[in-house]
Coordinates of C-alpha atoms in Angstrom, one line a residue:
Chain D
M998 CA 113.6 165.7 108.4
D999 CA 111.4 166.4 111.2
Y1000 CA 111.5 164.0 114.2
S1001 CA 109.6 164.1 117.9
P1002 CA 111.3 165.3 121.5
Y1003 CA 111.6 161.4 122.3
E1004 CA 113.4 160.8 119.1
Q1005 CA 115.8 163.6 120.2
M1006 CA 116.0 162.1 123.6
V1007 CA 116.6 158.6 122.1
V1008 CA 119.6 159.5 119.8
V1009 CA 121.2 161.4 122.8
L1010 CA 121.1 158.3 125.2
A1011 CA 122.2 156.1 122.4
R1012 CA 125.1 157.9 121.3
D1013 CA 126.4 157.9 125.1
L1014 CA 126.5 154.5 125.2
G1015 CA 129.8 152.6 124.6
D1016 CA 130.6 149.2 123.0
W1017 CA 130.8 146.2 125.5
E1018 CA 128.9 147.8 127.9
R1019 CA 126.1 146.3 130.1
G1020 CA 122.5 147.5 131.4
H1021 CA 119.2 147.3 131.1
V1022 CA 116.2 149.9 130.9
G1023 CA 113.4 151.2 133.0
G1024 CA 111.2 154.1 133.7
V1025 CA 108.0 155.1 133.1
R1026 CA 108.4 155.8 129.3
A1027 CA 110.7 152.5 128.9
E1028 CA 110.5 152.6 125.1
I1029 CA 113.0 155.8 125.2
P1030 CA 115.8 153.5 126.8
W1031 CA 114.8 150.4 124.9
A1032 CA 115.2 152.4 121.5
A1033 CA 118.5 154.0 122.8
C1034 CA 120.0 150.5 123.5
L1035 CA 119.1 148.9 120.2
L1036 CA 119.7 152.2 118.4
A1037 CA 123.6 151.8 119.9
Q1038 CA 123.9 148.5 118.9
K1039 CA 123.1 149.0 115.4
M1040 CA 125.5 152.0 115.5
Q1041 CA 128.7 152.0 117.5
A1042 CA 127.9 149.6 120.0
P1043 CA 127.3 146.2 118.5
N1044 CA 128.6 144.4 121.5
L1045 CA 126.4 146.3 123.9
Q1046 CA 125.1 143.9 126.5
I1047 CA 121.2 144.5 127.0
M1048 CA 120.3 142.7 130.3
A1049 CA 116.7 143.2 130.2
P1050 CA 114.3 142.0 133.1
P1051 CA 112.7 139.2 131.0
G1052 CA 115.4 138.3 128.6
M1053 CA 119.4 138.8 127.6
Q1054 CA 120.0 140.5 124.1
P1055 CA 116.4 140.5 123.5
Q1056 CA 115.6 140.5 119.3
V1057 CA 113.0 143.2 119.1
S1058 CA 111.0 143.3 115.8
A1059 CA 109.2 146.8 117.7
I1060 CA 109.7 148.1 121.0
V1061 CA 106.8 148.9 122.9
H1062 CA 105.7 150.7 126.0
D1063 CA 106.6 148.8 129.2
V1064 CA 109.4 146.5 130.5
G1065 CA 108.5 143.4 130.7
D1066 CA 106.5 142.7 128.0
Y1067 CA 107.2 139.1 126.5
R1068 CA 106.7 140.5 123.2
L1069 CA 110.1 142.0 123.7
T1070 CA 111.4 138.6 124.7
R1071 CA 110.1 135.8 122.8
R1072 CA 113.4 136.1 120.8
C1073 CA 116.5 136.4 123.2
E1074 CA 119.3 134.5 123.9
A1075 CA 118.7 133.6 128.0
L1076 CA 115.9 134.1 130.1
R1077 CA 116.4 136.5 133.1
N1078 CA 115.0 136.5 136.6
F1079 CA 114.8 138.7 139.5
G1080 CA 117.7 136.6 141.7
D1081 CA 120.0 137.2 138.2
I1082 CA 119.4 140.8 138.6
F1083 CA 119.9 141.2 142.3
R1084 CA 123.3 138.9 142.1
D1085 CA 124.3 141.2 139.0
S1086 CA 123.7 144.5 140.6
E1087 CA 124.6 143.9 144.0
R1088 CA 128.3 142.6 142.9
G1089 CA 128.6 145.9 140.8
G1090 CA 128.5 144.3 137.3
L1091 CA 126.2 146.8 135.5
D1092 CA 127.2 149.9 133.8
W1093 CA 124.0 151.9 133.4
F1094 CA 120.6 152.2 134.1
F1095 CA 117.7 154.6 133.0
Y1096 CA 115.1 156.6 135.2
S1097 CA 112.6 158.9 134.9
G1098 CA 111.5 160.6 138.3
L1099 CA 108.9 162.5 139.9
Q1100 CA 111.3 165.3 141.3
I1101 CA 115.1 165.4 140.2
D1102 CA 117.4 167.7 142.2
K1103 CA 120.4 170.1 141.5
Y1104 CA 122.8 167.0 142.5
G1105 CA 121.2 164.3 140.3
N1106 CA 118.9 162.6 143.2
F1107 CA 115.7 161.7 142.4
N1108 CA 112.1 161.0 144.0
L1109 CA 109.4 158.5 143.0
H1110 CA 107.9 158.1 146.5
F1111 CA 107.0 161.1 148.3
V1112 CA 105.8 164.6 147.4
G1113 CA 105.6 166.7 150.8
D1114 CA 106.0 164.9 154.0
W1115 CA 106.8 161.4 154.3
E1116 CA 104.2 160.7 157.1
K1117 CA 101.3 162.7 155.1
P1118 CA 102.3 163.1 151.6
T1119 CA 100.2 165.3 149.0
L1120 CA 101.1 162.9 146.5
R1121 CA 102.2 159.3 147.1
G1122 CA 104.2 157.9 144.0
P1123 CA 104.4 154.5 142.4
G1124 CA 108.0 154.0 143.9
L1125 CA 110.5 152.3 141.4
V1126 CA 112.0 149.4 140.1
F1127 CA 116.2 148.9 140.8
A1128 CA 117.0 151.9 142.5
A1129 CA 120.2 149.6 143.3
A1130 CA 122.0 150.7 140.0
T1131 CA 122.3 154.3 141.5
T1132 CA 124.5 153.3 144.0
T1133 CA 126.1 149.9 142.3
G1134 CA 126.1 150.7 138.8
K1135 CA 128.8 152.7 137.3
H1136 CA 126.9 155.3 136.3
F1137 CA 123.2 156.2 135.4
Y1138 CA 121.0 158.1 133.2
L1139 CA 118.2 160.5 134.1
Y1140 CA 115.2 161.3 131.1
P1141 CA 112.3 163.1 132.9
I1142 CA 109.5 163.3 129.8
H1143 CA 108.4 166.7 131.6
H1144 CA 110.7 169.6 132.1
D1145 CA 108.9 171.4 134.8
K1146 CA 109.3 172.9 138.1
R1147 CA 107.4 169.9 139.5
V1148 CA 110.4 167.9 138.3
F1149 CA 113.3 170.0 139.0
V1150 CA 113.6 170.9 142.5
E1151 CA 116.1 172.6 144.5
K1152 CA 116.3 169.4 146.9
V1153 CA 114.1 166.3 146.6
D1154 CA 111.4 165.2 149.0
F1155 CA 113.0 161.4 149.4
I1156 CA 116.0 160.0 148.3
S1157 CA 114.4 157.2 145.9
G1158 CA 117.8 156.9 143.9
A1159 CA 121.4 158.6 145.0
G1160 CA 122.8 161.1 142.6
H1161 CA 125.2 163.1 144.2
L1162 CA 123.8 163.2 147.6
D1163 CA 124.5 166.9 149.3
G1164 CA 127.2 167.6 146.9
P1165 CA 131.0 167.1 146.5
G1166 CA 132.1 164.1 148.2
G1167 CA 128.7 163.0 149.4
R1168 CA 128.7 159.8 147.4
E1169 CA 131.8 159.1 149.0
R1170 CA 130.8 159.8 152.3
A1171 CA 127.7 157.7 152.1
G1172 CA 130.3 154.8 151.0
I1173 CA 129.4 154.5 147.2
T1174 CA 132.5 154.1 145.1
T1175 CA 130.6 154.5 141.8
E1176 CA 130.1 157.7 139.4
G1177 CA 126.5 158.2 139.6
P1178 CA 124.4 160.2 137.5
R1179 CA 125.8 160.8 133.8
L1180 CA 123.6 162.9 131.7
C1181 CA 120.0 164.2 132.2
V1182 CA 118.1 164.5 129.1
T1183 CA 114.7 166.4 128.8
P1184 CA 112.4 167.0 125.9
R1185 CA 114.4 170.5 126.2
C1186 CA 117.9 170.1 126.6
V1187 CA 120.7 167.9 127.8
F1188 CA 122.4 168.4 131.3
D1189 CA 125.6 167.1 132.6
F1190 CA 126.9 167.5 136.1
D1191 CA 129.6 170.2 137.0
P1192 CA 132.7 168.1 138.2
E1193 CA 133.6 170.9 140.9
S1194 CA 130.2 171.6 142.4
K1195 CA 128.5 168.4 141.0
V1196 CA 125.0 170.5 140.3
M1197 CA 123.7 170.0 136.9
R1198 CA 125.0 172.2 134.3
V1199 CA 123.4 172.7 130.9
K1200 CA 125.5 170.8 128.4
S1201 CA 123.3 171.4 124.8
L1202 CA 119.9 172.8 124.0
H1203 CA 117.4 171.0 121.7
R1204 CA 117.0 172.6 118.3
G1205 CA 114.5 175.3 118.7
I1206 CA 114.7 176.0 122.4
T1207 CA 116.0 178.6 124.2
L1208 CA 117.8 178.9 127.1
D1209 CA 114.8 180.9 129.1
E1210 CA 112.6 177.7 128.0
V1211 CA 114.9 175.5 129.7
V1212 CA 116.4 177.5 133.2
G1213 CA 112.6 179.3 133.7
N1214 CA 110.9 176.1 134.0
M1215 CA 113.4 174.8 136.8
G1216 CA 112.9 175.0 140.6
F1217 CA 116.7 175.8 140.8
S1218 CA 119.3 177.2 138.7
P1219 CA 121.8 174.9 136.9
V1220 CA 125.2 175.8 136.1
L1221 CA 125.3 177.3 132.8
P1222 CA 128.9 177.2 130.6
G1223 CA 130.5 179.8 128.7
K1224 CA 129.2 178.6 125.2
L1225 CA 125.6 176.6 124.9
P1226 CA 125.5 174.4 121.5
T1227 CA 122.9 173.4 120.2
T1228 CA 122.1 169.2 120.7
E1229 CA 123.2 167.2 117.4
P1230 CA 120.0 166.5 116.0
P1231 CA 119.2 162.8 114.9
T1232 CA 121.2 162.0 111.4
T1233 CA 119.3 160.7 108.7
E1234 CA 120.8 157.1 109.3
E1235 CA 119.6 157.1 112.9
L1236 CA 115.8 158.0 112.1
R1237 CA 116.0 155.7 109.4
L1238 CA 116.9 152.9 111.9
L1239 CA 114.7 154.3 114.4
R1240 CA 111.8 154.2 112.1
E1241 CA 112.5 151.3 110.0
E1242 CA 114.1 148.6 112.5
I1243 CA 113.3 149.8 115.8
D1244 CA 110.0 151.5 116.2
P1245 CA 108.2 150.6 113.4
N1246 CA 104.9 151.3 115.1
S1247 CA 106.0 154.7 116.0
I1248 CA 105.4 154.9 119.3
L1249 CA 108.1 157.6 119.8
R1250 CA 106.0 159.9 117.4
P1251 CA 103.2 160.0 119.5
Chain O
M109 CA 98.5 97.2 143.1
A110 CA 100.5 100.3 143.5
V111 CA 99.2 102.8 145.8
A112 CA 98.4 105.7 143.9
R113 CA 100.2 109.1 143.9
T114 CA 98.2 111.8 145.3
S115 CA 97.2 114.8 143.0
K116 CA 97.6 118.4 143.9
V117 CA 94.9 119.6 141.4
G118 CA 92.5 121.8 143.2
T119 CA 89.7 124.1 142.5
L120 CA 90.1 128.3 143.2
E121 CA 87.6 127.7 145.8
A122 CA 89.6 125.2 147.7
A123 CA 93.0 127.3 147.2
A124 CA 91.0 130.7 148.6
E125 CA 90.3 128.3 151.7
L126 CA 94.0 128.2 152.2
I127 CA 94.2 131.9 152.9
K128 CA 92.9 133.6 155.9
D129 CA 92.4 137.0 157.4
G130 CA 95.4 138.6 158.5
M131 CA 98.1 136.4 156.6
G132 CA 101.1 137.8 154.8
I133 CA 100.5 137.2 151.0
A134 CA 103.1 136.7 148.5
I135 CA 102.1 137.7 145.0
G136 CA 104.1 136.6 141.9
G137 CA 105.2 137.8 138.4
M138 CA 106.1 141.1 137.4
L139 CA 104.3 144.3 136.9
A140 CA 101.3 143.2 134.1
Q141 CA 103.2 139.8 133.4
N142 CA 102.2 136.5 135.0
A143 CA 100.5 138.0 137.9
P144 CA 98.1 135.6 139.7
C145 CA 95.0 137.8 138.9
A146 CA 92.0 135.2 139.0
M147 CA 93.5 134.2 142.2
V148 CA 93.6 137.5 143.7
R149 CA 90.1 138.1 142.4
Q150 CA 89.0 135.0 144.0
I151 CA 90.2 136.5 147.6
V152 CA 88.4 139.7 147.2
K153 CA 85.3 137.7 146.1
K154 CA 85.7 135.8 149.6
G155 CA 86.7 139.0 151.4
V156 CA 89.7 137.8 153.2
K157 CA 90.7 140.8 154.9
D158 CA 93.8 142.7 156.8
L159 CA 96.0 141.5 154.6
S160 CA 99.9 141.8 154.1
T161 CA 101.0 142.1 150.9
F162 CA 104.4 141.3 149.5
A163 CA 104.8 141.8 145.7
A164 CA 106.5 140.9 142.5
P165 CA 109.2 143.3 143.2
P166 CA 107.2 145.5 140.9
V167 CA 103.6 145.2 140.8
G168 CA 100.3 147.0 139.3
Y169 CA 96.8 145.1 139.1
P170 CA 96.8 142.6 142.1
V171 CA 97.9 144.8 145.1
D172 CA 95.9 147.8 143.4
L173 CA 92.9 145.8 143.2
L174 CA 93.3 144.0 146.7
V175 CA 93.9 147.8 148.1
G176 CA 90.9 149.1 146.5
A177 CA 88.6 146.5 147.8
G178 CA 89.8 147.6 151.2
L179 CA 91.3 144.2 152.3
V180 CA 94.9 145.1 152.9
K181 CA 96.8 147.0 155.5
K182 CA 100.4 146.7 154.7
T183 CA 101.9 146.2 151.6
H184 CA 105.6 145.6 150.5
H185 CA 107.1 146.1 146.9
A186 CA 109.3 148.1 145.0
Y187 CA 107.0 149.6 142.4
C188 CA 103.0 149.5 142.3
G189 CA 101.4 151.6 139.1
F190 CA 100.6 150.7 135.6
E191 CA 103.9 152.0 133.9
Y192 CA 102.9 154.2 130.8
L193 CA 99.0 153.7 131.7
G194 CA 99.4 155.8 134.8
F195 CA 99.6 155.6 138.8
A196 CA 98.1 152.9 141.0
P197 CA 94.6 154.8 141.7
N198 CA 93.6 153.0 144.5
F199 CA 96.9 152.4 146.0
R200 CA 98.1 156.1 145.9
K201 CA 94.8 157.1 147.5
A202 CA 94.6 154.7 150.2
V203 CA 98.3 155.7 151.0
E204 CA 97.8 159.2 151.0
Q205 CA 94.7 158.7 153.2
G206 CA 96.7 156.8 155.7
E207 CA 94.6 153.6 155.3
V208 CA 97.4 151.1 154.4
D209 CA 101.2 151.1 155.7
A210 CA 103.1 151.0 152.8
V211 CA 106.5 149.8 153.6
V212 CA 108.9 151.6 151.3
C213 CA 111.2 149.1 149.4
D214 CA 113.6 148.9 146.3
E215 CA 113.7 146.2 144.1
A216 CA 116.9 144.5 145.9
I217 CA 115.1 145.4 149.3
V218 CA 112.3 143.2 148.2
A219 CA 114.4 140.1 146.7
G220 CA 116.2 140.2 149.5
G221 CA 113.4 139.7 152.1
F222 CA 112.2 136.8 150.1
M223 CA 115.6 135.5 150.0
A224 CA 116.0 135.4 153.5
A225 CA 112.7 133.9 154.0
A226 CA 113.8 131.1 151.2
E227 CA 117.2 130.7 153.1
G228 CA 115.6 130.7 156.6
M229 CA 117.7 133.3 157.4
P230 CA 116.8 136.1 159.7
Y231 CA 118.0 138.9 157.3
H232 CA 120.0 138.9 153.9
P233 CA 122.6 141.2 153.2
L234 CA 122.2 144.3 150.6
R235 CA 124.7 146.8 149.2
S236 CA 122.7 149.2 147.1
P237 CA 120.6 151.0 149.6
K238 CA 123.4 153.1 150.6
G239 CA 122.9 156.9 150.8
T240 CA 119.3 156.5 150.0
D241 CA 116.0 157.5 152.1
Y242 CA 115.0 153.4 152.2
I243 CA 117.0 153.2 155.4
N244 CA 115.5 156.1 157.1
I245 CA 111.6 155.0 156.6
N246 CA 111.9 150.9 156.0
P247 CA 111.9 149.2 159.7
L248 CA 113.1 146.1 157.9
L249 CA 116.1 147.6 157.0
K250 CA 119.3 147.7 159.6
E251 CA 123.0 148.9 158.8
Y252 CA 125.4 146.5 160.2
T253 CA 129.1 145.6 160.2
P254 CA 129.8 142.4 159.0
P255 CA 132.3 139.6 160.2
W256 CA 134.7 140.2 157.2
G257 CA 135.6 143.3 155.4
E258 CA 135.8 146.8 156.1
E259 CA 132.2 147.6 154.2
K260 CA 129.3 148.3 156.0
L261 CA 126.5 146.6 154.5
V262 CA 122.3 146.7 155.1
A263 CA 120.5 143.6 156.5
V264 CA 116.7 143.5 155.2
K265 CA 114.6 141.2 157.7
A266 CA 113.3 138.0 156.4
F267 CA 109.7 138.5 155.0
D268 CA 106.8 137.1 157.2
I269 CA 104.8 135.2 154.5
D270 CA 102.3 132.6 155.0
V271 CA 100.8 132.0 151.6
A272 CA 102.7 132.6 148.1
L273 CA 100.3 132.8 144.7
I274 CA 101.9 132.3 141.5
H275 CA 100.7 132.2 137.7
A276 CA 102.4 129.8 135.5
Q277 CA 102.0 128.4 132.0
E278 CA 102.1 124.7 132.9
A279 CA 101.9 122.3 135.5
D280 CA 101.1 118.5 135.8
E281 CA 99.1 117.1 138.9
Y282 CA 101.8 116.8 140.9
G283 CA 102.4 120.3 141.0
N284 CA 105.8 120.7 139.0
I285 CA 105.7 124.3 137.6
R286 CA 107.0 125.3 134.2
F287 CA 107.3 128.6 132.8
L288 CA 107.5 129.1 129.0
G289 CA 108.9 133.0 129.9
S290 CA 111.0 134.4 132.7
Y291 CA 110.0 132.7 136.1
W292 CA 110.9 136.2 137.6
L293 CA 110.8 135.9 141.4
D294 CA 108.5 133.0 141.7
P295 CA 110.6 130.0 142.3
T296 CA 112.2 132.0 145.1
M297 CA 108.8 133.1 146.6
A298 CA 108.0 129.5 146.5
R299 CA 110.3 128.3 148.8
A300 CA 109.9 131.2 151.3
T301 CA 106.7 129.9 152.6
D302 CA 105.1 126.2 153.6
T303 CA 102.1 127.0 151.5
V304 CA 101.9 127.5 147.7
I305 CA 99.2 128.3 145.5
V306 CA 99.9 128.3 141.6
T307 CA 97.4 128.9 139.0
V308 CA 98.6 127.5 135.4
D309 CA 97.2 128.4 131.8
R310 CA 97.2 124.4 131.3
L311 CA 97.9 121.1 132.5
V312 CA 100.4 118.8 131.1
S313 CA 101.4 115.2 131.6
N314 CA 103.6 113.7 134.1
S315 CA 105.4 112.1 131.6
R316 CA 106.0 115.2 129.5
V317 CA 107.6 116.9 132.8
L318 CA 109.4 113.7 133.4
S319 CA 111.1 114.1 129.6
E320 CA 111.9 117.7 129.8
P321 CA 113.1 117.9 133.3
Y322 CA 114.9 121.5 132.2
L323 CA 111.4 123.1 132.3
T324 CA 110.5 122.8 135.8
A325 CA 111.3 125.9 137.8
I326 CA 109.2 124.8 140.9
P327 CA 109.3 121.3 141.5
G328 CA 106.1 119.9 142.8
V329 CA 107.6 119.2 146.3
F330 CA 107.1 122.8 147.1
V331 CA 103.5 123.4 145.9
T332 CA 100.4 122.8 147.8
M333 CA 97.8 123.3 145.2
V334 CA 97.9 123.8 141.5
V335 CA 94.6 125.1 139.7
E336 CA 94.1 124.8 136.1
L337 CA 92.8 128.4 134.7
P338 CA 93.2 129.1 131.3
Y339 CA 93.8 132.9 131.3
G340 CA 94.2 133.0 135.1
A341 CA 96.7 136.0 134.9
H342 CA 94.1 138.2 132.8
P343 CA 94.3 141.3 132.5
C344 CA 98.0 140.8 132.8
A345 CA 99.8 138.3 130.3
S346 CA 101.2 135.4 131.0
H347 CA 104.2 134.8 129.1
M348 CA 103.9 132.9 125.6
I349 CA 100.4 132.2 126.0
H350 CA 99.0 135.9 126.0
M351 CA 99.8 139.3 126.4
Q352 CA 98.2 141.7 128.6
D353 CA 94.7 143.1 127.8
E354 CA 95.7 147.1 127.4
D355 CA 92.3 148.0 126.9
H356 CA 91.2 146.4 130.2
L357 CA 93.7 148.0 132.0
I358 CA 92.9 151.5 130.7
E359 CA 90.0 151.1 132.0
Y360 CA 90.4 150.0 135.2
V361 CA 92.9 153.0 135.6
R362 CA 90.2 155.3 134.4
L363 CA 87.9 153.9 137.1
G364 CA 90.0 153.9 139.8
R365 CA 90.9 157.3 139.2
Q366 CA 87.5 158.5 139.4
N367 CA 87.7 157.0 142.9
L368 CA 90.8 158.8 143.9
K369 CA 89.6 162.1 142.5
N370 CA 86.5 161.8 144.0
E371 CA 84.7 162.1 140.9
D372 CA 82.2 158.8 141.3
P373 CA 82.2 156.8 143.9
E374 CA 80.5 154.1 142.3
A375 CA 82.9 154.0 139.7
F376 CA 85.1 151.6 141.1
P377 CA 82.9 149.2 143.0
G378 CA 81.4 149.1 140.2
Y379 CA 84.3 147.9 138.7
L380 CA 84.4 145.1 141.7
K381 CA 80.6 144.1 140.9
K382 CA 80.8 143.8 137.3
H383 CA 84.2 141.8 137.3
I384 CA 84.4 140.0 140.6
Y385 CA 81.1 139.7 143.0
E386 CA 78.7 139.0 139.8
P387 CA 80.6 136.3 137.9
E388 CA 80.2 133.3 139.7
T389 CA 83.3 131.6 138.2
H390 CA 86.3 132.4 136.3
L391 CA 84.9 131.5 133.1
D392 CA 82.0 133.7 133.5
Y393 CA 84.5 136.5 134.2
L394 CA 85.9 135.7 131.2
E395 CA 82.6 136.1 129.4
V396 CA 82.4 139.8 131.0
V397 CA 85.7 140.6 129.6
G398 CA 84.7 140.0 126.1
G399 CA 85.1 136.2 126.1
L400 CA 86.7 134.2 123.1
K401 CA 86.2 137.2 120.7
R402 CA 88.3 139.6 122.9
L403 CA 91.0 137.0 124.6
S404 CA 91.9 135.8 120.8
Q405 CA 93.3 139.2 120.4
L406 CA 95.6 138.8 122.9
T407 CA 97.3 136.1 121.5
V408 CA 101.0 137.4 119.8
P409 CA 102.1 134.7 117.1
V410 CA 105.4 133.2 118.5

């Protein structure tokens, strides 16, 4: 069956979420992490705790594009507010969060604030919500919806969210005790991070994508493993759940 | 005969009288949800200037509108934009041109600034800014060693707020405020300053509030004025009453982008004229945006 790049991104993220883990969603295309969380709940993680900004464990008839929409939480187990989110995250109670990113560098630091000089930027980005999860959450996921040289840069112009900072030991030196970036999932491939160098490493290429299409569209050289597998495409069951139960309005297939 | 208790119900015009040039204004809700948009339009209509905004934490239309009208000198928020619909065009242009001092915050920094103000403390402790660049650019942050423990923390200075602007779904005439969905950070904002203006979609009786006290999120004692304003959050959503007017927000971003790209300098002023300066009242505004025909399409069956 044919599927969209967004659906491929959703299933990669969904498969990585563990049962009983806690987290919530963000980013410029929030339908992608929303769908990943809901799919994980229906597949391997029935006890996944979705702690969304408006409400806990939302019962969703169809995902939407944004984060706080009340169509997502008019049926949920408890309402939620920023005081709750502040306490839960500063205390270190979240397992993960999702970010997109204007710029992402080889250590998984990301920038949503300034392109260029802070005083005189060529682009002032929107900023972001909930960078706290990069330092207090157990780990986080990056899901840039564009895979190009503007996004993947050698060094970000501003650290809005903390990846491995300046490389091995960077997080520890800054007093951060958690894992940091875990996967970076793009419309072309999946990256993880090399355990030694902490540099982004190609994990798998999506079906039909060449290595050159991945590396040739980046401003730094990712680590290349000896073998480059193809990303496991969405299964029939994953696509059925996505299309019938999670995304009946097909917003993941724009 | 018993002396009558004083009603806190006022008008949009009376509420705007409480907001003066140079004030720090807190703006409630989140992104396109529960934003006090009619109140913000009234500020634009009145032309209150040199404002410092403290928003949401993430925000869109209200701050972009105030900035686009040229009324803001300083902003504080985590994110300012329209999510999948695009960047905040006026905010982006004003910061890139150095016209607005945008203090760079994350959500936890904004929440901490409001919490410190609400607690009457000089600062609130944070753990999360470690390793990031917020501390290198935000003058309201300082690293410090707390009296207990080995771990260094970050202090965010209490926000200096003169007035809080909030939109909720229901209130009684004494200003007891009820939210039918998430209340975001609004009750904390309401305690962070002495002047609190709340617009609500509908007034309910005090008797109803008394019989359902678990729904009151901001007790009337913390509220200065309540204004009954159906669709007062438009074009943003009011949780459980109506959803955001996506078509309107798309058009807003489109007109703002023409200003950003210097394609049509009249595009955004045209928006302000049509939606703010020309309509005399909020009800006139609702007619301009499509009246009952459009507004009835924004209702989601619950």
